[in-house]
Amino acid sequence: MDLPQLLTLAVLALVDSTSFGTLLIPLWFMLAPGRVRPGRVLVFLGTVAGFYWVLGVALATGLLTVAGDLGQWLSTTTGTRVQVAVGVLLLATGILMPTRKNGDGGGTTSRRVHRWRDRAMGVDGQRGGTGALVGLAVAAAAIEAASMIPYLAGIGIVTSAPVGAAERALVLAGYCVVMVLPALLLLGLRLGLGRRLEPVLRRVAAWMERTSGETVAWVLAIVGLLILSNAGDAGLPGWMPFG
């Protein structure tokens, strides 16, 4: 794979890193009462990354089986026009979609996840089993799988590259590592700085809870731009409606 494709995948992975499962829940873990338990945070992030990797490999294999040489089709005029249409649609949706702040801040769902978090982390004398932790990670990843537009775009880029199955799996593994990297960096800072970092983490978590709609809009707009950029690499004529 060439450098522009890898950079695009890195950007998509960083967009994915700001989701509910890859950042907000780990932030809640870091803010749980009592001492931070890095091992459990690592189990959670490892489960999320592993879930996405297995799903990505499965989808990539399926895409190759069904679509054949997807890369060659995307480089044709028709394929490029389809990319342009999808990119414009996502960009326009991200810019124009109405967003509103939910005063409930997640309401029942947020409280339920907090209770699950306390059980998984062993807060207030509760038995924190690894099963509850892995279950929360799988549930969060599965819920987000329905709207994983950045990851689907990344899988499309990987399947269109002239690489073998092993290289494809390795690139997807790298994608998943980058996807959980911000949470890992915050965990390292939390362990190093202790409670001095808690106010910052609380503000970030509260902001993510309040601005979930805005986050979706930004994700759609960014993915739209990346798809348009990938289409532009095919050449200017493919961008034109009657090129």
PDB file of C-alpha atoms in Angstrom:
ATOM      1  CA  MET A   1       0.000   0.000   0.000  1.00  0.00           C
ATOM      2  CA  ASP A   2       1.245   3.511  -0.781  1.00  0.00           C
ATOM      3  CA  LEU A   3       1.771   6.312   1.729  1.00  0.00           C
ATOM      4  CA  PRO A   4      -1.418   8.309   0.897  1.00  0.00           C
ATOM      5  CA  GLN A   5      -3.553   5.216   1.500  1.00  0.00           C
ATOM      6  CA  LEU A   6      -1.835   4.524   4.820  1.00  0.00           C
ATOM      7  CA  LEU A   7      -2.250   8.156   5.896  1.00  0.00           C
ATOM      8  CA  THR A   8      -5.934   8.030   4.975  1.00  0.00           C
ATOM      9  CA  LEU A   9      -6.346   4.863   7.035  1.00  0.00           C
ATOM     10  CA  ALA A  10      -4.593   6.556   9.971  1.00  0.00           C
ATOM     11  CA  VAL A  11      -7.001   9.511   9.790  1.00  0.00           C
ATOM     12  CA  LEU A  12     -10.008   7.175   9.633  1.00  0.00           C
ATOM     13  CA  ALA A  13      -8.684   5.207  12.617  1.00  0.00           C
ATOM     14  CA  LEU A  14      -8.256   8.419  14.611  1.00  0.00           C
ATOM     15  CA  VAL A  15     -11.846   9.381  13.751  1.00  0.00           C
ATOM     16  CA  ASP A  16     -12.928   5.960  15.023  1.00  0.00           C
ATOM     17  CA  SER A  17     -10.866   6.530  18.184  1.00  0.00           C
ATOM     18  CA  THR A  18     -13.297   9.227  19.367  1.00  0.00           C
ATOM     19  CA  SER A  19     -16.325   6.931  19.555  1.00  0.00           C
ATOM     20  CA  PHE A  20     -18.382   5.779  22.533  1.00  0.00           C
ATOM     21  CA  GLY A  21     -16.610   2.437  22.866  1.00  0.00           C
ATOM     22  CA  THR A  22     -13.039   3.463  22.067  1.00  0.00           C
ATOM     23  CA  LEU A  23     -12.825   6.633  24.172  1.00  0.00           C
ATOM     24  CA  LEU A  24     -15.878   7.536  26.272  1.00  0.00           C
ATOM     25  CA  ILE A  25     -16.208   4.219  28.138  1.00  0.00           C
ATOM     26  CA  PRO A  26     -12.415   4.046  28.784  1.00  0.00           C
ATOM     27  CA  LEU A  27     -12.677   7.589  30.175  1.00  0.00           C
ATOM     28  CA  TRP A  28     -15.441   6.414  32.499  1.00  0.00           C
ATOM     29  CA  PHE A  29     -13.172   3.568  33.618  1.00  0.00           C
ATOM     30  CA  MET A  30     -10.361   6.012  34.386  1.00  0.00           C
ATOM     31  CA  LEU A  31     -12.799   8.135  36.421  1.00  0.00           C
ATOM     32  CA  ALA A  32     -14.252   5.217  38.398  1.00  0.00           C
ATOM     33  CA  PRO A  33     -14.108   5.653  42.197  1.00  0.00           C
ATOM     34  CA  GLY A  34     -10.978   4.312  43.829  1.00  0.00           C
ATOM     35  CA  ARG A  35      -7.649   3.557  42.260  1.00  0.00           C
ATOM     36  CA  VAL A  36      -7.230   3.164  38.517  1.00  0.00           C
ATOM     37  CA  ARG A  37      -7.015  -0.443  37.389  1.00  0.00           C
ATOM     38  CA  PRO A  38      -5.006  -0.296  34.147  1.00  0.00           C
ATOM     39  CA  GLY A  39      -5.213  -4.048  33.567  1.00  0.00           C
ATOM     40  CA  ARG A  40      -8.965  -3.911  33.203  1.00  0.00           C
ATOM     41  CA  VAL A  41      -8.858  -0.896  30.929  1.00  0.00           C
ATOM     42  CA  LEU A  42      -6.363  -2.759  28.747  1.00  0.00           C
ATOM     43  CA  VAL A  43      -8.620  -5.838  28.669  1.00  0.00           C
ATOM     44  CA  PHE A  44     -11.525  -3.655  27.556  1.00  0.00           C
ATOM     45  CA  LEU A  45      -9.546  -1.873  24.817  1.00  0.00           C
ATOM     46  CA  GLY A  46      -7.961  -5.132  23.678  1.00  0.00           C
ATOM     47  CA  THR A  47     -11.384  -6.729  23.362  1.00  0.00           C
ATOM     48  CA  VAL A  48     -12.752  -3.790  21.371  1.00  0.00           C
ATOM     49  CA  ALA A  49      -9.720  -3.776  19.054  1.00  0.00           C
ATOM     50  CA  GLY A  50      -9.874  -7.559  18.639  1.00  0.00           C
ATOM     51  CA  PHE A  51     -13.596  -7.449  17.866  1.00  0.00           C
ATOM     52  CA  TYR A  52     -13.070  -4.805  15.187  1.00  0.00           C
ATOM     53  CA  TRP A  53     -10.103  -6.684  13.724  1.00  0.00           C
ATOM     54  CA  VAL A  54     -11.994  -9.984  13.416  1.00  0.00           C
ATOM     55  CA  LEU A  55     -14.982  -8.165  11.925  1.00  0.00           C
ATOM     56  CA  GLY A  56     -12.744  -6.264   9.525  1.00  0.00           C
ATOM     57  CA  VAL A  57     -10.972  -9.399   8.297  1.00  0.00           C
ATOM     58  CA  ALA A  58     -14.335 -11.112   7.821  1.00  0.00           C
ATOM     59  CA  LEU A  59     -15.760  -8.160   5.895  1.00  0.00           C
ATOM     60  CA  ALA A  60     -12.612  -7.784   3.795  1.00  0.00           C
ATOM     61  CA  THR A  61     -12.738 -11.463   2.864  1.00  0.00           C
ATOM     62  CA  GLY A  62     -16.414 -11.178   2.036  1.00  0.00           C
ATOM     63  CA  LEU A  63     -15.890  -8.063  -0.023  1.00  0.00           C
ATOM     64  CA  LEU A  64     -13.184  -9.780  -2.017  1.00  0.00           C
ATOM     65  CA  THR A  65     -15.387 -12.823  -2.584  1.00  0.00           C
ATOM     66  CA  VAL A  66     -18.438 -10.854  -3.666  1.00  0.00           C
ATOM     67  CA  ALA A  67     -16.917  -7.856  -5.410  1.00  0.00           C
ATOM     68  CA  GLY A  68     -13.893  -9.463  -6.985  1.00  0.00           C
ATOM     69  CA  ASP A  69     -11.322  -6.882  -8.036  1.00  0.00           C
ATOM     70  CA  LEU A  70     -12.869  -3.926  -6.223  1.00  0.00           C
ATOM     71  CA  GLY A  71      -9.792  -1.783  -6.687  1.00  0.00           C
ATOM     72  CA  GLN A  72      -9.943  -1.915 -10.481  1.00  0.00           C
ATOM     73  CA  TRP A  73     -13.651  -1.062 -10.483  1.00  0.00           C
ATOM     74  CA  LEU A  74     -13.113   1.932  -8.165  1.00  0.00           C
ATOM     75  CA  SER A  75     -10.475   3.265 -10.551  1.00  0.00           C
ATOM     76  CA  THR A  76     -12.901   3.243 -13.492  1.00  0.00           C
ATOM     77  CA  THR A  77     -14.949   6.304 -14.415  1.00  0.00           C
ATOM     78  CA  THR A  78     -18.116   4.733 -13.037  1.00  0.00           C
ATOM     79  CA  GLY A  79     -16.449   3.715  -9.790  1.00  0.00           C
ATOM     80  CA  THR A  80     -14.952   7.171  -9.341  1.00  0.00           C
ATOM     81  CA  ARG A  81     -18.293   8.834  -9.969  1.00  0.00           C
ATOM     82  CA  VAL A  82     -19.904   6.589  -7.383  1.00  0.00           C
ATOM     83  CA  GLN A  83     -17.204   7.578  -4.879  1.00  0.00           C
ATOM     84  CA  VAL A  84     -17.766  11.250  -5.660  1.00  0.00           C
ATOM     85  CA  ALA A  85     -21.528  10.870  -5.198  1.00  0.00           C
ATOM     86  CA  VAL A  86     -21.113   9.053  -1.873  1.00  0.00           C
ATOM     87  CA  GLY A  87     -18.474  11.525  -0.691  1.00  0.00           C
ATOM     88  CA  VAL A  88     -20.630  14.547  -1.554  1.00  0.00           C
ATOM     89  CA  LEU A  89     -23.652  12.953   0.129  1.00  0.00           C
ATOM     90  CA  LEU A  90     -21.762  12.236   3.356  1.00  0.00           C
ATOM     91  CA  LEU A  91     -20.118  15.667   3.362  1.00  0.00           C
ATOM     92  CA  ALA A  92     -23.439  17.435   2.795  1.00  0.00           C
ATOM     93  CA  THR A  93     -25.138  15.339   5.450  1.00  0.00           C
ATOM     94  CA  GLY A  94     -22.408  16.107   7.968  1.00  0.00           C
ATOM     95  CA  ILE A  95     -22.641  19.844   7.259  1.00  0.00           C
ATOM     96  CA  LEU A  96     -26.426  20.164   7.035  1.00  0.00           C
ATOM     97  CA  MET A  97     -27.718  17.574   9.514  1.00  0.00           C
ATOM     98  CA  PRO A  98     -29.514  19.146  12.487  1.00  0.00           C
ATOM     99  CA  THR A  99     -27.757  18.554  15.786  1.00  0.00           C
ATOM    100  CA  ARG A 100     -29.027  19.252  19.250  1.00  0.00           C
ATOM    101  CA  LYS A 101     -27.657  18.728  22.685  1.00  0.00           C
ATOM    102  CA  ASN A 102     -29.421  16.125  24.683  1.00  0.00           C
ATOM    103  CA  GLY A 103     -30.093  17.589  28.108  1.00  0.00           C
ATOM    104  CA  ASP A 104     -30.466  14.124  29.536  1.00  0.00           C
ATOM    105  CA  GLY A 105     -26.757  13.514  28.891  1.00  0.00           C
ATOM    106  CA  GLY A 106     -27.356   9.916  27.924  1.00  0.00           C
ATOM    107  CA  GLY A 107     -30.084   9.369  30.550  1.00  0.00           C
ATOM    108  CA  THR A 108     -30.992   5.750  31.165  1.00  0.00           C
ATOM    109  CA  THR A 109     -28.328   4.405  28.800  1.00  0.00           C
ATOM    110  CA  SER A 110     -25.596   6.383  30.546  1.00  0.00           C
ATOM    111  CA  ARG A 111     -26.701   5.227  34.010  1.00  0.00           C
ATOM    112  CA  ARG A 112     -26.902   1.619  32.859  1.00  0.00           C
ATOM    113  CA  VAL A 113     -23.361   1.751  31.458  1.00  0.00           C
ATOM    114  CA  HIS A 114     -22.133   3.370  34.684  1.00  0.00           C
ATOM    115  CA  ARG A 115     -23.591   0.482  36.697  1.00  0.00           C
ATOM    116  CA  TRP A 116     -21.995  -2.023  34.328  1.00  0.00           C
ATOM    117  CA  ARG A 117     -18.728  -0.093  34.611  1.00  0.00           C
ATOM    118  CA  ASP A 118     -18.784  -0.257  38.409  1.00  0.00           C
ATOM    119  CA  ARG A 119     -19.429  -3.998  38.304  1.00  0.00           C
ATOM    120  CA  ALA A 120     -16.686  -4.582  35.720  1.00  0.00           C
ATOM    121  CA  MET A 121     -14.189  -2.455  37.667  1.00  0.00           C
ATOM    122  CA  GLY A 122     -15.138  -3.898  41.076  1.00  0.00           C
ATOM    123  CA  VAL A 123     -16.274  -0.566  42.509  1.00  0.00           C
ATOM    124  CA  ASP A 124     -17.963  -0.340  45.957  1.00  0.00           C
ATOM    125  CA  GLY A 125     -17.265  -3.929  46.848  1.00  0.00           C
ATOM    126  CA  GLN A 126     -18.835  -5.374  43.710  1.00  0.00           C
ATOM    127  CA  ARG A 127     -17.138  -8.403  42.226  1.00  0.00           C
ATOM    128  CA  GLY A 128     -15.457  -7.246  39.058  1.00  0.00           C
ATOM    129  CA  GLY A 129     -15.213 -10.203  36.758  1.00  0.00           C
ATOM    130  CA  THR A 130     -13.387 -10.261  33.454  1.00  0.00           C
ATOM    131  CA  GLY A 131     -16.550 -11.635  31.868  1.00  0.00           C
ATOM    132  CA  ALA A 132     -18.489  -8.452  32.654  1.00  0.00           C
ATOM    133  CA  LEU A 133     -15.631  -6.373  31.273  1.00  0.00           C
ATOM    134  CA  VAL A 134     -15.353  -8.363  28.035  1.00  0.00           C
ATOM    135  CA  GLY A 135     -19.137  -8.377  27.720  1.00  0.00           C
ATOM    136  CA  LEU A 136     -19.263  -4.597  27.971  1.00  0.00           C
ATOM    137  CA  ALA A 137     -16.515  -4.273  25.347  1.00  0.00           C
ATOM    138  CA  VAL A 138     -18.235  -6.639  22.906  1.00  0.00           C
ATOM    139  CA  ALA A 139     -21.602  -4.956  23.456  1.00  0.00           C
ATOM    140  CA  ALA A 140     -20.167  -1.478  22.861  1.00  0.00           C
ATOM    141  CA  ALA A 141     -18.318  -2.588  19.715  1.00  0.00           C
ATOM    142  CA  ALA A 142     -21.359  -4.454  18.381  1.00  0.00           C
ATOM    143  CA  ILE A 143     -23.641  -1.457  18.913  1.00  0.00           C
ATOM    144  CA  GLU A 144     -21.228   0.822  17.088  1.00  0.00           C
ATOM    145  CA  ALA A 145     -20.714  -1.694  14.263  1.00  0.00           C
ATOM    146  CA  ALA A 146     -24.027  -0.544  12.795  1.00  0.00           C
ATOM    147  CA  SER A 147     -22.615   2.949  12.208  1.00  0.00           C
ATOM    148  CA  MET A 148     -18.912   2.270  11.615  1.00  0.00           C
ATOM    149  CA  ILE A 149     -18.659   4.405   8.474  1.00  0.00           C
ATOM    150  CA  PRO A 150     -14.943   5.237   8.956  1.00  0.00           C
ATOM    151  CA  TYR A 151     -14.043   1.570   9.408  1.00  0.00           C
ATOM    152  CA  LEU A 152     -16.062   0.524   6.366  1.00  0.00           C
ATOM    153  CA  ALA A 153     -14.297   3.195   4.327  1.00  0.00           C
ATOM    154  CA  GLY A 154     -10.974   1.904   5.632  1.00  0.00           C
ATOM    155  CA  ILE A 155     -11.862  -1.678   4.724  1.00  0.00           C
ATOM    156  CA  GLY A 156     -12.758  -0.493   1.226  1.00  0.00           C
ATOM    157  CA  ILE A 157      -9.311   1.102   0.870  1.00  0.00           C
ATOM    158  CA  VAL A 158      -7.581  -2.035   2.157  1.00  0.00           C
ATOM    159  CA  THR A 159      -9.491  -4.368  -0.162  1.00  0.00           C
ATOM    160  CA  SER A 160      -8.745  -2.156  -3.166  1.00  0.00           C
ATOM    161  CA  ALA A 161      -4.976  -2.288  -2.528  1.00  0.00           C
ATOM    162  CA  PRO A 162      -2.895  -4.875  -4.417  1.00  0.00           C
ATOM    163  CA  VAL A 163      -1.768  -6.779  -1.315  1.00  0.00           C
ATOM    164  CA  GLY A 164      -2.219 -10.313  -0.072  1.00  0.00           C
ATOM    165  CA  ALA A 165      -4.444 -11.592   2.712  1.00  0.00           C
ATOM    166  CA  ALA A 166      -1.651 -11.529   5.317  1.00  0.00           C
ATOM    167  CA  GLU A 167      -0.741  -7.923   4.539  1.00  0.00           C
ATOM    168  CA  ARG A 168      -4.415  -6.991   4.582  1.00  0.00           C
ATOM    169  CA  ALA A 169      -4.868  -8.519   8.038  1.00  0.00           C
ATOM    170  CA  LEU A 170      -1.718  -6.760   9.266  1.00  0.00           C
ATOM    171  CA  VAL A 171      -2.915  -3.353   8.020  1.00  0.00           C
ATOM    172  CA  LEU A 172      -6.297  -3.871   9.689  1.00  0.00           C
ATOM    173  CA  ALA A 173      -4.502  -4.802  12.913  1.00  0.00           C
ATOM    174  CA  GLY A 174      -2.555  -1.543  12.678  1.00  0.00           C
ATOM    175  CA  TYR A 175      -5.815   0.322  12.115  1.00  0.00           C
ATOM    176  CA  CYS A 176      -7.292  -1.180  15.275  1.00  0.00           C
ATOM    177  CA  VAL A 177      -4.188  -0.286  17.299  1.00  0.00           C
ATOM    178  CA  VAL A 178      -4.367   3.351  16.151  1.00  0.00           C
ATOM    179  CA  MET A 179      -8.088   3.317  16.946  1.00  0.00           C
ATOM    180  CA  VAL A 180      -7.432   2.664  20.664  1.00  0.00           C
ATOM    181  CA  LEU A 181      -4.169   4.643  20.849  1.00  0.00           C
ATOM    182  CA  PRO A 182      -5.683   7.921  22.198  1.00  0.00           C
ATOM    183  CA  ALA A 183      -7.349   6.014  25.045  1.00  0.00           C
ATOM    184  CA  LEU A 184      -4.049   4.261  25.801  1.00  0.00           C
ATOM    185  CA  LEU A 185      -2.211   7.601  25.864  1.00  0.00           C
ATOM    186  CA  LEU A 186      -4.819   9.055  28.238  1.00  0.00           C
ATOM    187  CA  LEU A 187      -4.468   5.970  30.453  1.00  0.00           C
ATOM    188  CA  GLY A 188      -0.704   6.502  30.588  1.00  0.00           C
ATOM    189  CA  LEU A 189      -1.207  10.161  31.514  1.00  0.00           C
ATOM    190  CA  ARG A 190      -3.784   9.193  34.129  1.00  0.00           C
ATOM    191  CA  LEU A 191      -1.349   6.760  35.739  1.00  0.00           C
ATOM    192  CA  GLY A 192       1.514   9.240  35.565  1.00  0.00           C
ATOM    193  CA  LEU A 193      -0.306  12.352  36.771  1.00  0.00           C
ATOM    194  CA  GLY A 194      -2.780  10.680  39.099  1.00  0.00           C
ATOM    195  CA  ARG A 195      -5.827  12.640  40.221  1.00  0.00           C
ATOM    196  CA  ARG A 196      -4.402  15.868  38.800  1.00  0.00           C
ATOM    197  CA  LEU A 197      -5.680  14.752  35.401  1.00  0.00           C
ATOM    198  CA  GLU A 198      -9.209  13.934  36.609  1.00  0.00           C
ATOM    199  CA  PRO A 199     -10.697  17.411  35.973  1.00  0.00           C
ATOM    200  CA  VAL A 200      -9.518  17.290  32.361  1.00  0.00           C
ATOM    201  CA  LEU A 201     -10.847  13.757  31.857  1.00  0.00           C
ATOM    202  CA  ARG A 202     -14.201  14.728  33.367  1.00  0.00           C
ATOM    203  CA  ARG A 203     -14.519  17.715  31.042  1.00  0.00           C
ATOM    204  CA  VAL A 204     -13.681  15.584  28.007  1.00  0.00           C
ATOM    205  CA  ALA A 205     -16.165  12.881  29.021  1.00  0.00           C
ATOM    206  CA  ALA A 206     -18.906  15.453  29.711  1.00  0.00           C
ATOM    207  CA  TRP A 207     -18.235  17.135  26.366  1.00  0.00           C
ATOM    208  CA  MET A 208     -18.488  13.815  24.529  1.00  0.00           C
ATOM    209  CA  GLU A 209     -21.783  13.019  26.252  1.00  0.00           C
ATOM    210  CA  ARG A 210     -23.237  16.429  25.364  1.00  0.00           C
ATOM    211  CA  THR A 211     -22.052  16.602  21.771  1.00  0.00           C
ATOM    212  CA  SER A 212     -22.770  13.118  20.446  1.00  0.00           C
ATOM    213  CA  GLY A 213     -24.840  14.560  17.581  1.00  0.00           C
ATOM    214  CA  GLU A 214     -22.105  16.993  16.587  1.00  0.00           C
ATOM    215  CA  THR A 215     -19.571  14.157  16.672  1.00  0.00           C
ATOM    216  CA  VAL A 216     -21.635  12.100  14.220  1.00  0.00           C
ATOM    217  CA  ALA A 217     -21.870  15.115  11.906  1.00  0.00           C
ATOM    218  CA  TRP A 218     -18.099  15.624  12.006  1.00  0.00           C
ATOM    219  CA  VAL A 219     -17.475  11.925  11.318  1.00  0.00           C
ATOM    220  CA  LEU A 220     -19.759  11.990   8.266  1.00  0.00           C
ATOM    221  CA  ALA A 221     -18.130  15.152   6.924  1.00  0.00           C
ATOM    222  CA  ILE A 222     -14.567  13.884   7.419  1.00  0.00           C
ATOM    223  CA  VAL A 223     -15.294  10.499   5.834  1.00  0.00           C
ATOM    224  CA  GLY A 224     -16.975  12.279   2.925  1.00  0.00           C
ATOM    225  CA  LEU A 225     -13.866  14.387   2.346  1.00  0.00           C
ATOM    226  CA  LEU A 226     -11.611  11.328   2.512  1.00  0.00           C
ATOM    227  CA  ILE A 227     -13.756   9.469  -0.037  1.00  0.00           C
ATOM    228  CA  LEU A 228     -13.668  12.506  -2.332  1.00  0.00           C
ATOM    229  CA  SER A 229      -9.891  12.641  -1.939  1.00  0.00           C
ATOM    230  CA  ASN A 230      -9.593   8.947  -2.823  1.00  0.00           C
ATOM    231  CA  ALA A 231     -11.780   9.521  -5.874  1.00  0.00           C
ATOM    232  CA  GLY A 232      -9.636  12.475  -6.895  1.00  0.00           C
ATOM    233  CA  ASP A 233      -6.573  10.210  -6.980  1.00  0.00           C
ATOM    234  CA  ALA A 234      -8.213   8.384  -9.890  1.00  0.00           C
ATOM    235  CA  GLY A 235      -7.883  11.499 -12.046  1.00  0.00           C
ATOM    236  CA  LEU A 236      -9.843  14.653 -12.819  1.00  0.00           C
ATOM    237  CA  PRO A 237     -11.961  13.207 -15.646  1.00  0.00           C
ATOM    238  CA  GLY A 238     -13.642  10.777 -13.251  1.00  0.00           C
ATOM    239  CA  TRP A 239     -14.785  13.694 -11.126  1.00  0.00           C
ATOM    240  CA  MET A 240     -16.696  15.289 -14.001  1.00  0.00           C
ATOM    241  CA  PRO A 241     -20.328  14.255 -14.515  1.00  0.00           C
ATOM    242  CA  PHE A 242     -19.731  13.751 -18.223  1.00  0.00           C
ATOM    243  CA  GLY A 243     -15.937  13.314 -18.269  1.00  0.00           C
TER     244      GLY A 243
END
